[in-house]
């Protein structure tokens, strides 16, 4: 199993793989300021709701770590500016706000216990790393839980990219497929190219190819044809946000794939972590 | 109303607009041999079932017109080669075979009446021109018949290109929209880009823009979203071939748009001439 690394915490800074250049170029950048991390999120160097959450947590951590504040009071004054800068990058990604809220809580907690700036910085870096590790553990859990819904063999379909590139773990929807294949299921994945940004063609096809999982790239208008004629055993996609009633916001096209899946009696699954749920929203309307 | 001219019979030869280069370049070629007309059909300089029929008829006419045969016998020997060359260009376009059959009948008819080669050549050129004129009349009839199914105002949708470029007349599906707009209906057309060749984006958007009909270009995976939320009054598309039971073969994506239309109770129409029916095929299966 090949697991792409969209984001990594290193001693030199936050390293991100530029997903806009895949699959033809694999280029990484190292960011040392929270402003640069915010810019990278805004400009889609990184994308995918869970990965954006990890990036936001690391952005807060690097902002605090590199702060020139000499006292807890001035760090307390700077902290909301860091949060606000990161909050403005991708307003539709609920994981972003979940991650910022978590870093805010940790800051409040640790700064109530100590005024030692080195200790506070260290705690926030540890928290960001913990967010990343938990995403990985979550993906593993989703993958193992979801794998049993995949057929023993045959064709499955996904859409856009809900792989390692989107989460920082093994992926949500692609994690399900990866684990199913590891368990010995013989899957062939149909990948709609996912216009306008072609995340299916550029990212999902690349990840599956790297993992030696057979795939067929199709255009988005071929989905109905293959659901009617192609013996698709299951469809699994990720989610940007899930409302309290289960309605799911995701890449454009997800809704029509779901309608087409029902028409052809093909099971359709959303693979997503709890952090993607937004219980403050009653429904998708 | 702007009506594009994909193909024209001229004294210098068959003039075709290169549809592969639209909308950025408007380049025409003049073909003086049936082999070149066949190559143009095969390489998609011209496309659209009815326009391919016109091209095939003109291809036969120019082949006969420019034949170096000195006797009816040698023209009779050459004629099947001309037909065969054109028949091999686009085997899915039933209009192609309809047009070749028609030219074949006319050749049999006129060569039974006379052995004057000039007269035979003239009759076949006249027949090809007649095929073109009849396509135009057919489009006008389809347009007027279909216009009444369009809403008085609001959004409609089409797919791929079934416009003047596809027929040599005012178009089938776009002819319906053109006539409706001429009648005073205020339509706004949603145009899926139609991957992989982008006929919606490149051809339909170009034709509508030239006719000053408002349009919105969308990606193919936005169709479901707009059918759910966009108050679409009707969908009208062309057809490559229609089976005896009404099942229609058309550009990839037509089937899923039809399924989505039914889900959202949006009327879905196919606009096509009788020559597109293939009663030898029982159903689309």
Coordinates of C-alpha atoms in Angstrom, one line a residue:
Chain A
X1 CA 0.0 0.0 0.0
X2 CA 1.4 3.4 -1.0
X3 CA 0.4 6.2 1.3
X4 CA 1.0 9.7 0.0
X5 CA 2.2 12.3 2.5
X6 CA 0.3 15.6 1.8
X7 CA 1.6 17.2 5.0
X8 CA 4.3 16.5 7.6
X9 CA 5.6 18.3 10.7
X10 CA 9.4 18.5 10.6
X11 CA 12.1 20.4 12.5
X12 CA 12.4 22.7 9.6
X13 CA 8.7 23.6 9.3
X14 CA 5.5 22.3 7.8
X15 CA 6.2 20.3 4.6
X16 CA 3.4 20.1 2.1
X17 CA 3.2 18.3 -1.2
X18 CA 1.8 20.7 -3.9
X19 CA -1.3 18.8 -5.0
X20 CA -2.0 21.3 -7.8
X21 CA 1.0 19.9 -9.7
X22 CA 0.2 16.2 -9.4
X23 CA 0.5 13.8 -11.1
X24 CA 3.2 15.2 -13.4
X25 CA 5.3 16.8 -10.8
X26 CA 6.0 15.9 -7.1
X27 CA 7.1 19.1 -5.5
X28 CA 7.1 19.9 -1.7
X29 CA 7.3 23.2 0.1
X30 CA 8.5 23.9 3.7
X31 CA 6.5 26.6 5.4
X32 CA 7.9 28.3 8.5
X33 CA 5.1 30.9 9.2
X34 CA 1.4 30.6 9.9
X35 CA 0.8 33.1 7.2
X36 CA 2.4 30.9 4.6
X37 CA 0.5 27.9 5.9
X38 CA -2.8 29.9 5.6
X39 CA -1.8 30.9 2.0
X40 CA -1.1 27.3 1.1
X41 CA -4.5 26.2 2.3
X42 CA -6.2 29.1 0.5
X43 CA -4.4 28.5 -2.7
X44 CA -5.1 24.7 -2.6
X45 CA -1.5 23.4 -2.2
X46 CA -3.3 21.1 0.2
X47 CA -7.0 20.2 0.0
X48 CA -9.4 17.6 1.4
X49 CA -11.3 18.4 4.6
X50 CA -9.3 16.2 7.1
X51 CA -6.0 17.3 5.6
X52 CA -7.0 20.9 5.9
X53 CA -7.8 20.3 9.6
X54 CA -4.2 18.9 10.1
X55 CA -2.8 21.9 8.2
X56 CA -4.7 24.4 10.3
X57 CA -3.5 22.7 13.5
X58 CA 0.1 22.8 12.3
X59 CA -0.4 26.4 11.2
X60 CA -1.4 27.4 14.7
X61 CA 1.5 25.4 16.2
X62 CA 4.1 27.0 13.9
X63 CA 2.6 30.4 14.5
X64 CA 2.9 29.9 18.3
X65 CA 6.3 28.2 18.0
X66 CA 7.8 31.0 16.0
X67 CA 6.1 33.8 17.9
X68 CA 8.5 36.6 19.0
X69 CA 6.2 37.3 22.0
X70 CA 8.2 37.8 25.2
X71 CA 5.4 37.3 27.7
X72 CA 2.2 35.2 28.0
X73 CA 0.2 38.4 27.7
X74 CA 1.6 39.3 24.3
X75 CA 1.3 35.7 23.1
X76 CA -2.4 35.8 24.3
X77 CA -2.8 38.9 22.2
X78 CA -1.3 37.4 19.1
X79 CA -3.1 34.0 19.3
X80 CA -6.5 35.1 18.1
X81 CA -4.8 36.8 15.1
X82 CA -3.2 33.4 14.2
X83 CA -6.6 31.6 14.5
X84 CA -8.4 34.3 12.5
X85 CA -5.9 34.2 9.7
X86 CA -6.3 30.4 9.4
X87 CA -10.1 30.6 9.8
X88 CA -10.4 32.8 6.7
X89 CA -8.7 30.4 4.3
X90 CA -11.4 27.8 3.4
X91 CA -14.8 28.6 5.0
X92 CA -16.5 25.5 3.7
X93 CA -14.2 23.0 5.4
X94 CA -15.7 22.2 8.8
X95 CA -12.6 20.3 9.8
X96 CA -10.7 23.5 9.7
X97 CA -12.8 25.1 12.4
X98 CA -12.8 21.9 14.4
X99 CA -9.0 21.9 14.4
X100 CA -8.8 25.6 15.3
X101 CA -11.2 25.1 18.1
X102 CA -9.1 22.3 19.4
X103 CA -5.9 24.3 19.3
X104 CA -7.7 27.1 21.0
X105 CA -8.8 24.9 23.8
X106 CA -5.4 23.4 24.3
X107 CA -3.9 26.9 24.4
X108 CA -6.4 28.0 27.0
X109 CA -5.7 24.8 29.0
X110 CA -1.9 24.9 29.0
X111 CA -1.7 28.7 29.4
X112 CA -3.8 28.4 32.5
X113 CA -1.3 25.9 33.9
X114 CA 1.9 27.7 33.1
X115 CA 3.2 31.0 31.8
X116 CA 6.5 29.3 30.5
X117 CA 6.4 30.2 26.8
X118 CA 8.6 27.3 25.8
X119 CA 6.3 24.9 27.6
X120 CA 3.2 26.4 25.9
X121 CA 4.9 26.2 22.5
X122 CA 5.9 22.7 23.1
X123 CA 2.4 21.7 24.1
X124 CA 0.8 23.2 21.0
X125 CA 3.3 21.5 18.7
X126 CA 2.5 18.3 20.5
X127 CA -1.2 19.0 20.0
X128 CA -0.9 19.5 16.3
X129 CA 1.1 16.3 16.0
X130 CA -1.6 14.6 18.0
X131 CA -4.3 15.9 15.6
X132 CA -2.3 14.3 12.7
X133 CA -1.8 11.0 14.5
X134 CA -5.5 10.9 15.4
X135 CA -6.5 11.5 11.8
X136 CA -4.3 8.5 10.8
X137 CA -5.9 6.4 13.5
X138 CA -9.4 7.5 12.3
X139 CA -8.6 6.7 8.7
X140 CA -7.5 3.2 9.8
X141 CA -10.7 2.7 11.7
X142 CA -12.8 4.0 8.8
X143 CA -10.9 1.8 6.4
X144 CA -11.4 -1.4 8.5
X145 CA -15.0 -0.6 9.2
X146 CA -15.8 0.2 5.6
X147 CA -13.8 -2.6 3.9
X148 CA -16.5 -5.1 4.8
X149 CA -19.0 -3.2 2.7
X150 CA -16.8 -3.6 -0.4
X151 CA -17.5 -6.6 -2.6
X152 CA -15.1 -9.6 -2.5
X153 CA -14.2 -8.9 -6.1
X154 CA -15.2 -6.7 -9.0
X155 CA -15.7 -3.0 -9.7
X156 CA -16.3 -0.2 -7.2
X157 CA -16.5 3.5 -7.9
X158 CA -15.3 6.6 -6.0
X159 CA -15.3 10.3 -6.9
X160 CA -13.0 13.2 -6.5
X161 CA -10.2 12.4 -4.1
X162 CA -10.8 11.1 -0.6
X163 CA -7.4 9.4 -0.3
X164 CA -4.2 9.9 1.7
X165 CA -3.7 13.2 -0.1
X166 CA -7.0 14.4 1.4
X167 CA -6.5 13.3 5.0
X168 CA -2.9 12.8 5.9
X169 CA -3.7 9.2 6.8
X170 CA -4.6 6.3 4.5
X171 CA -7.6 8.3 3.2
X172 CA -11.3 7.9 4.0
X173 CA -13.0 6.5 0.8
X174 CA -9.7 5.4 -0.6
X175 CA -8.7 4.1 2.8
X176 CA -11.7 1.8 2.6
X177 CA -10.6 0.5 -0.8
X178 CA -7.0 0.2 0.4
X179 CA -7.9 -1.9 3.4
X180 CA -10.3 -4.0 1.4
X181 CA -7.5 -4.8 -1.1
X182 CA -5.0 -5.5 1.8
X183 CA -7.6 -8.0 3.1
X184 CA -7.4 -9.8 -0.3
X185 CA -10.4 -8.3 -2.0
X186 CA -9.8 -8.0 -5.7
X187 CA -11.2 -4.6 -6.6
X188 CA -11.0 -2.6 -9.8
X189 CA -11.8 1.1 -9.2
X190 CA -13.7 3.3 -11.6
X191 CA -12.5 6.8 -11.2
X192 CA -14.6 9.7 -12.6
X193 CA -12.2 12.5 -13.6
X194 CA -14.1 15.0 -11.4
X195 CA -14.3 18.3 -13.3
X196 CA -13.5 21.1 -13.1
X197 CA -10.3 20.5 -11.1
X198 CA -9.8 16.9 -12.1
X199 CA -9.1 15.5 -8.6
X200 CA -10.2 12.1 -9.7
X201 CA -7.9 12.1 -12.8
X202 CA -4.9 13.8 -11.1
X203 CA -5.0 12.6 -7.5
X204 CA -7.1 9.4 -7.1
X205 CA -5.8 7.8 -10.2
X206 CA -2.2 8.6 -9.1
X207 CA -2.8 7.2 -5.6
X208 CA -4.4 4.0 -6.8
X209 CA -1.7 3.5 -9.5
X210 CA 1.0 4.0 -6.8
X211 CA -0.7 1.3 -4.7
X212 CA -1.0 -1.1 -7.7
X213 CA -4.8 -1.1 -7.5
X214 CA -6.3 -1.5 -11.0
X215 CA -8.4 1.4 -12.1
X216 CA -10.2 2.9 -15.0
X217 CA -10.4 6.6 -15.4
X218 CA -13.8 7.7 -16.9
X219 CA -15.4 11.1 -17.7
X220 CA -18.1 12.3 -15.3
X221 CA -20.8 11.8 -17.8
X222 CA -20.0 8.1 -18.1
X223 CA -21.1 7.3 -14.5
X224 CA -24.7 6.4 -15.5
X225 CA -23.6 4.2 -18.3
X226 CA -21.2 2.2 -16.1
X227 CA -23.8 1.9 -13.3
X228 CA -26.2 0.5 -15.8
X229 CA -23.8 -1.9 -17.6
X230 CA -20.7 -2.2 -15.5
X231 CA -21.6 -4.4 -12.5
X232 CA -20.5 -1.9 -9.9
X233 CA -20.6 -3.5 -6.5
X234 CA -20.3 -0.3 -4.4
X235 CA -19.6 3.4 -4.5
X236 CA -17.7 5.1 -1.7
X237 CA -16.8 8.8 -1.5
X238 CA -15.7 11.2 1.1
X239 CA -17.5 14.3 2.5
X240 CA -16.9 18.0 3.1
X241 CA -19.5 18.3 5.7
X242 CA -22.4 16.1 7.0
X243 CA -25.6 17.6 8.4
X244 CA -27.4 16.3 11.5
X245 CA -29.9 14.3 9.3
X246 CA -27.0 12.7 7.3
X247 CA -27.3 14.9 4.3
X248 CA -23.8 15.2 2.9
X249 CA -22.0 18.2 1.2
X250 CA -19.2 17.0 -1.0
X251 CA -17.6 17.7 -4.4
X252 CA -20.0 18.8 -7.1
X253 CA -21.3 15.6 -8.8
X254 CA -21.7 13.5 -5.6
X255 CA -25.5 14.2 -5.6
X256 CA -26.0 13.0 -9.1
X257 CA -23.9 9.9 -8.6
X258 CA -26.0 9.1 -5.5
X259 CA -29.3 9.5 -7.6
X260 CA -27.8 7.3 -10.3
X261 CA -26.7 4.7 -7.7
X262 CA -30.2 4.4 -6.3
X263 CA -31.7 4.1 -9.9
X264 CA -29.4 1.1 -10.5
X265 CA -29.6 -0.4 -6.9
X266 CA -25.9 0.1 -6.3
X267 CA -24.9 0.7 -2.6
X268 CA -23.6 4.2 -2.0
X269 CA -21.4 4.9 1.0
X270 CA -19.9 8.1 2.5
X271 CA -16.6 7.4 4.4
X272 CA -15.8 10.3 6.8
X273 CA -14.6 11.0 10.3
X274 CA -16.8 12.4 13.2
X275 CA -15.0 15.8 12.7
X276 CA -16.8 16.1 9.4
X277 CA -20.2 16.1 11.0
X278 CA -21.8 19.5 11.7
X279 CA -24.7 18.8 14.0
X280 CA -25.5 22.5 14.0
X281 CA -27.0 22.1 10.5
X282 CA -30.3 20.3 10.4
X283 CA -30.2 19.2 6.8
X284 CA -28.5 19.7 3.5
X285 CA -31.2 22.1 2.2
Chain B
X1 CA -30.5 34.0 -35.4
X2 CA -27.0 33.0 -36.3
X3 CA -26.8 29.7 -38.3
X4 CA -23.3 28.2 -38.7
X5 CA -22.4 26.6 -42.0
X6 CA -20.6 23.3 -41.3
X7 CA -20.7 22.2 -44.9
X8 CA -21.4 23.9 -48.3
X9 CA -21.4 22.8 -51.9
X10 CA -19.5 25.3 -54.0
X11 CA -18.2 25.3 -57.6
X12 CA -14.7 24.8 -56.1
X13 CA -15.6 21.8 -54.1
X14 CA -17.1 20.8 -50.7
X15 CA -16.3 23.5 -48.1
X16 CA -16.2 22.4 -44.5
X17 CA -15.7 24.4 -41.3
X18 CA -13.1 22.6 -39.1
X19 CA -15.2 21.9 -35.9
X20 CA -12.1 20.6 -34.1
X21 CA -10.7 24.1 -33.9
X22 CA -13.8 25.9 -32.8
X23 CA -14.4 28.2 -30.9
X24 CA -10.9 29.7 -31.0
X25 CA -10.3 29.4 -34.7
X26 CA -12.8 29.5 -37.7
X27 CA -11.0 27.7 -40.4
X28 CA -12.6 26.1 -43.5
X29 CA -11.2 23.6 -46.0
X30 CA -12.2 22.9 -49.6
X31 CA -12.2 19.3 -50.6
X32 CA -12.2 18.2 -54.2
X33 CA -12.0 14.4 -53.9
X34 CA -14.3 11.9 -52.3
X35 CA -11.2 10.5 -50.5
X36 CA -10.6 13.8 -48.8
X37 CA -14.3 14.1 -47.8
X38 CA -14.1 10.6 -46.3
X39 CA -11.0 11.6 -44.4
X40 CA -12.6 14.7 -43.1
X41 CA -15.6 12.7 -41.8
X42 CA -13.3 10.1 -40.2
X43 CA -11.1 12.7 -38.6
X44 CA -14.1 14.7 -37.3
X45 CA -13.6 17.9 -39.2
X46 CA -17.4 17.5 -39.5
X47 CA -19.6 15.7 -36.9
X48 CA -23.2 15.3 -36.0
X49 CA -25.3 12.6 -37.5
X50 CA -27.3 14.7 -40.0
X51 CA -24.3 16.8 -41.1
X52 CA -22.4 13.5 -41.7
X53 CA -25.3 12.4 -43.9
X54 CA -25.0 15.6 -46.0
X55 CA -21.2 15.2 -46.1
X56 CA -21.5 11.6 -47.3
X57 CA -24.0 12.7 -50.1
X58 CA -21.7 15.5 -51.2
X59 CA -18.7 13.1 -51.0
X60 CA -20.5 10.7 -53.4
X61 CA -21.4 13.7 -55.7
X62 CA -17.9 15.0 -55.9
X63 CA -16.5 11.5 -56.4
X64 CA -18.8 11.1 -59.4
X65 CA -18.4 14.6 -60.7
X66 CA -14.6 14.4 -60.7
X67 CA -14.5 10.8 -62.0
X68 CA -12.2 10.3 -65.0
X69 CA -14.4 7.4 -66.2
X70 CA -14.9 7.6 -70.0
X71 CA -18.0 5.3 -70.1
X72 CA -21.0 4.4 -68.0
X73 CA -19.5 0.9 -67.5
X74 CA -16.3 2.3 -65.9
X75 CA -18.3 4.8 -63.8
X76 CA -20.5 1.8 -62.7
X77 CA -17.3 0.0 -61.6
X78 CA -16.0 3.0 -59.7
X79 CA -19.2 3.9 -57.9
X80 CA -19.2 1.1 -55.3
X81 CA -15.6 2.0 -54.4
X82 CA -16.8 5.6 -53.7
X83 CA -19.7 4.4 -51.6
X84 CA -17.5 1.9 -49.7
X85 CA -14.8 4.5 -48.9
X86 CA -17.4 6.8 -47.4
X87 CA -19.2 4.0 -45.6
X88 CA -16.1 3.1 -43.6
X89 CA -15.7 6.5 -42.0
X90 CA -18.2 6.6 -39.1
X91 CA -20.0 3.3 -38.7
X92 CA -22.2 4.5 -35.8
X93 CA -23.9 7.3 -37.8
X94 CA -27.0 5.8 -39.3
X95 CA -27.6 9.0 -41.4
X96 CA -24.3 8.2 -43.2
X97 CA -25.8 5.0 -44.6
X98 CA -29.1 6.6 -45.2
X99 CA -27.4 9.2 -47.4
X100 CA -25.3 6.6 -49.2
X101 CA -28.3 4.5 -49.9
X102 CA -30.1 7.5 -51.3
X103 CA -27.2 8.4 -53.6
X104 CA -27.0 4.8 -54.7
X105 CA -30.7 4.7 -55.6
X106 CA -30.4 8.0 -57.5
X107 CA -27.4 6.7 -59.4
X108 CA -29.3 3.5 -60.4
X109 CA -32.3 5.5 -61.4
X110 CA -30.5 8.1 -63.6
X111 CA -28.0 5.6 -65.1
X112 CA -31.0 3.5 -66.2
X113 CA -32.4 6.5 -68.0
X114 CA -29.3 7.8 -69.7
X115 CA -25.6 6.9 -70.4
X116 CA -24.6 10.6 -70.8
X117 CA -22.0 11.0 -68.1
X118 CA -22.5 14.7 -67.8
X119 CA -26.2 14.2 -67.2
X120 CA -25.5 11.5 -64.6
X121 CA -22.9 13.7 -62.8
X122 CA -25.3 16.6 -62.8
X123 CA -28.1 14.5 -61.4
X124 CA -25.9 13.3 -58.5
X125 CA -24.7 16.8 -57.6
X126 CA -28.4 17.9 -57.7
X127 CA -29.3 15.0 -55.4
X128 CA -26.6 15.9 -52.9
X129 CA -27.8 19.5 -52.8
X130 CA -31.3 18.2 -52.4
X131 CA -30.2 16.1 -49.4
X132 CA -28.8 19.3 -47.9
X133 CA -31.9 21.4 -48.6
X134 CA -34.1 18.7 -47.2
X135 CA -32.0 18.6 -44.0
X136 CA -32.6 22.3 -43.7
X137 CA -36.4 21.9 -44.2
X138 CA -36.4 19.0 -41.7
X139 CA -34.6 21.1 -39.1
X140 CA -37.1 23.9 -39.6
X141 CA -40.0 21.5 -39.1
X142 CA -38.4 19.9 -36.0
X143 CA -37.7 23.4 -34.6
X144 CA -41.3 24.6 -35.1
X145 CA -42.7 21.3 -33.8
X146 CA -40.4 21.3 -30.8
X147 CA -40.6 25.0 -29.8
X148 CA -44.0 24.5 -28.3
X149 CA -42.6 22.1 -25.8
X150 CA -40.2 24.8 -24.5
X151 CA -41.3 26.9 -21.5
X152 CA -42.4 30.5 -22.2
X153 CA -39.4 31.7 -20.2
X154 CA -36.7 30.3 -18.0
X155 CA -34.0 27.7 -18.1
X156 CA -33.7 24.8 -20.4
X157 CA -30.8 22.4 -20.9
X158 CA -29.2 20.6 -23.8
X159 CA -26.1 18.5 -24.2
X160 CA -23.3 18.0 -26.6
X161 CA -24.0 19.8 -29.9
X162 CA -27.2 19.3 -31.9
X163 CA -27.0 22.7 -33.5
X164 CA -26.4 24.0 -37.0
X165 CA -22.9 22.6 -36.8
X166 CA -24.3 19.1 -36.4
X167 CA -26.9 19.2 -39.2
X168 CA -26.3 21.8 -41.8
X169 CA -29.6 23.4 -41.1
X170 CA -30.6 25.3 -38.0
X171 CA -29.9 22.3 -35.8
X172 CA -32.2 19.7 -34.2
X173 CA -32.1 20.3 -30.4
X174 CA -30.7 23.8 -30.8
X175 CA -33.1 24.4 -33.7
X176 CA -35.9 23.9 -31.2
X177 CA -34.3 26.4 -28.9
X178 CA -33.6 28.9 -31.8
X179 CA -37.2 28.8 -33.0
X180 CA -38.6 29.1 -29.5
X181 CA -36.5 32.2 -29.0
X182 CA -37.5 33.6 -32.4
X183 CA -41.1 33.1 -31.2
X184 CA -40.4 35.4 -28.3
X185 CA -39.7 32.8 -25.6
X186 CA -37.1 34.0 -23.1
X187 CA -34.8 31.1 -22.6
X188 CA -31.5 30.7 -20.8
X189 CA -29.7 27.6 -21.8
X190 CA -27.6 25.4 -19.5
X191 CA -24.9 23.8 -21.5
X192 CA -22.9 20.8 -20.0
X193 CA -19.4 21.0 -21.4
X194 CA -19.7 17.3 -22.6
X195 CA -16.5 15.5 -22.0
X196 CA -14.3 14.1 -23.4
X197 CA -14.5 16.2 -26.6
X198 CA -16.2 19.3 -25.1
X199 CA -18.8 19.7 -27.8
X200 CA -21.0 21.6 -25.4
X201 CA -18.3 24.0 -24.4
X202 CA -16.7 24.4 -27.8
X203 CA -19.7 24.2 -30.2
X204 CA -23.0 24.7 -28.5
X205 CA -21.8 27.6 -26.3
X206 CA -20.3 29.2 -29.5
X207 CA -23.5 28.8 -31.5
X208 CA -25.8 30.1 -28.7
X209 CA -23.4 33.0 -28.1
X210 CA -23.4 33.9 -31.8
X211 CA -27.2 33.9 -31.7
X212 CA -27.3 36.1 -28.6
X213 CA -29.1 33.5 -26.6
X214 CA -28.1 33.6 -22.9
X215 CA -26.3 30.5 -21.7
X216 CA -24.4 29.1 -18.7
X217 CA -21.7 26.6 -19.3
X218 CA -21.5 23.9 -16.6
X219 CA -19.4 20.8 -16.0
X220 CA -21.1 17.5 -16.7
X221 CA -21.2 16.6 -13.0
X222 CA -23.3 19.8 -12.2
X223 CA -26.4 18.5 -14.1
X224 CA -28.0 16.8 -11.1
X225 CA -27.4 19.9 -8.9
X226 CA -29.1 22.2 -11.4
X227 CA -32.0 19.8 -12.1
X228 CA -32.6 19.8 -8.3
X229 CA -32.2 23.5 -7.7
X230 CA -32.2 25.4 -11.0
X231 CA -35.9 25.4 -12.2
X232 CA -35.1 23.7 -15.5
X233 CA -38.2 23.8 -17.7
X234 CA -37.1 21.3 -20.3
X235 CA -34.2 19.3 -21.6
X236 CA -33.7 18.8 -25.4
X237 CA -30.9 16.8 -27.1
X238 CA -30.2 15.3 -30.4
X239 CA -29.7 11.6 -31.3
X240 CA -27.1 9.5 -33.1
X241 CA -29.6 6.7 -33.7
X242 CA -33.1 5.8 -32.5
X243 CA -34.2 2.1 -32.2
X244 CA -37.7 0.9 -33.1
X245 CA -38.9 1.1 -29.5
X246 CA -37.7 4.7 -29.2
X247 CA -34.5 3.9 -27.2
X248 CA -31.9 6.5 -28.3
X249 CA -28.2 6.3 -28.7
X250 CA -26.5 9.6 -28.3
X251 CA -23.4 11.2 -26.8
X252 CA -22.1 9.6 -23.6
X253 CA -24.0 11.2 -20.7
X254 CA -27.4 11.4 -22.4
X255 CA -28.6 8.4 -20.5
X256 CA -27.7 9.8 -17.1
X257 CA -29.2 13.2 -17.9
X258 CA -32.4 11.3 -18.7
X259 CA -32.4 9.4 -15.5
X260 CA -31.7 12.6 -13.5
X261 CA -34.5 14.4 -15.5
X262 CA -37.0 11.7 -14.4
X263 CA -35.9 11.9 -10.8
X264 CA -36.6 15.7 -10.8
X265 CA -39.7 15.6 -13.0
X266 CA -38.1 17.6 -15.8
X267 CA -39.4 16.9 -19.3
X268 CA -36.7 15.4 -21.5
X269 CA -37.1 15.5 -25.3
X270 CA -35.1 14.1 -28.2
X271 CA -35.1 16.2 -31.4
X272 CA -34.1 14.2 -34.4
X273 CA -35.2 13.6 -38.1
X274 CA -36.7 10.4 -39.4
X275 CA -33.4 9.5 -41.0
X276 CA -32.0 9.0 -37.5
X277 CA -34.5 6.2 -36.8
X278 CA -33.1 2.7 -37.4
X279 CA -36.2 0.4 -37.3
X280 CA -34.0 -2.6 -37.9
X281 CA -32.9 -2.4 -34.2
X282 CA -35.6 -3.4 -31.8
X283 CA -34.2 -1.7 -28.7
X284 CA -31.3 0.1 -27.2
X285 CA -30.0 -3.0 -25.4

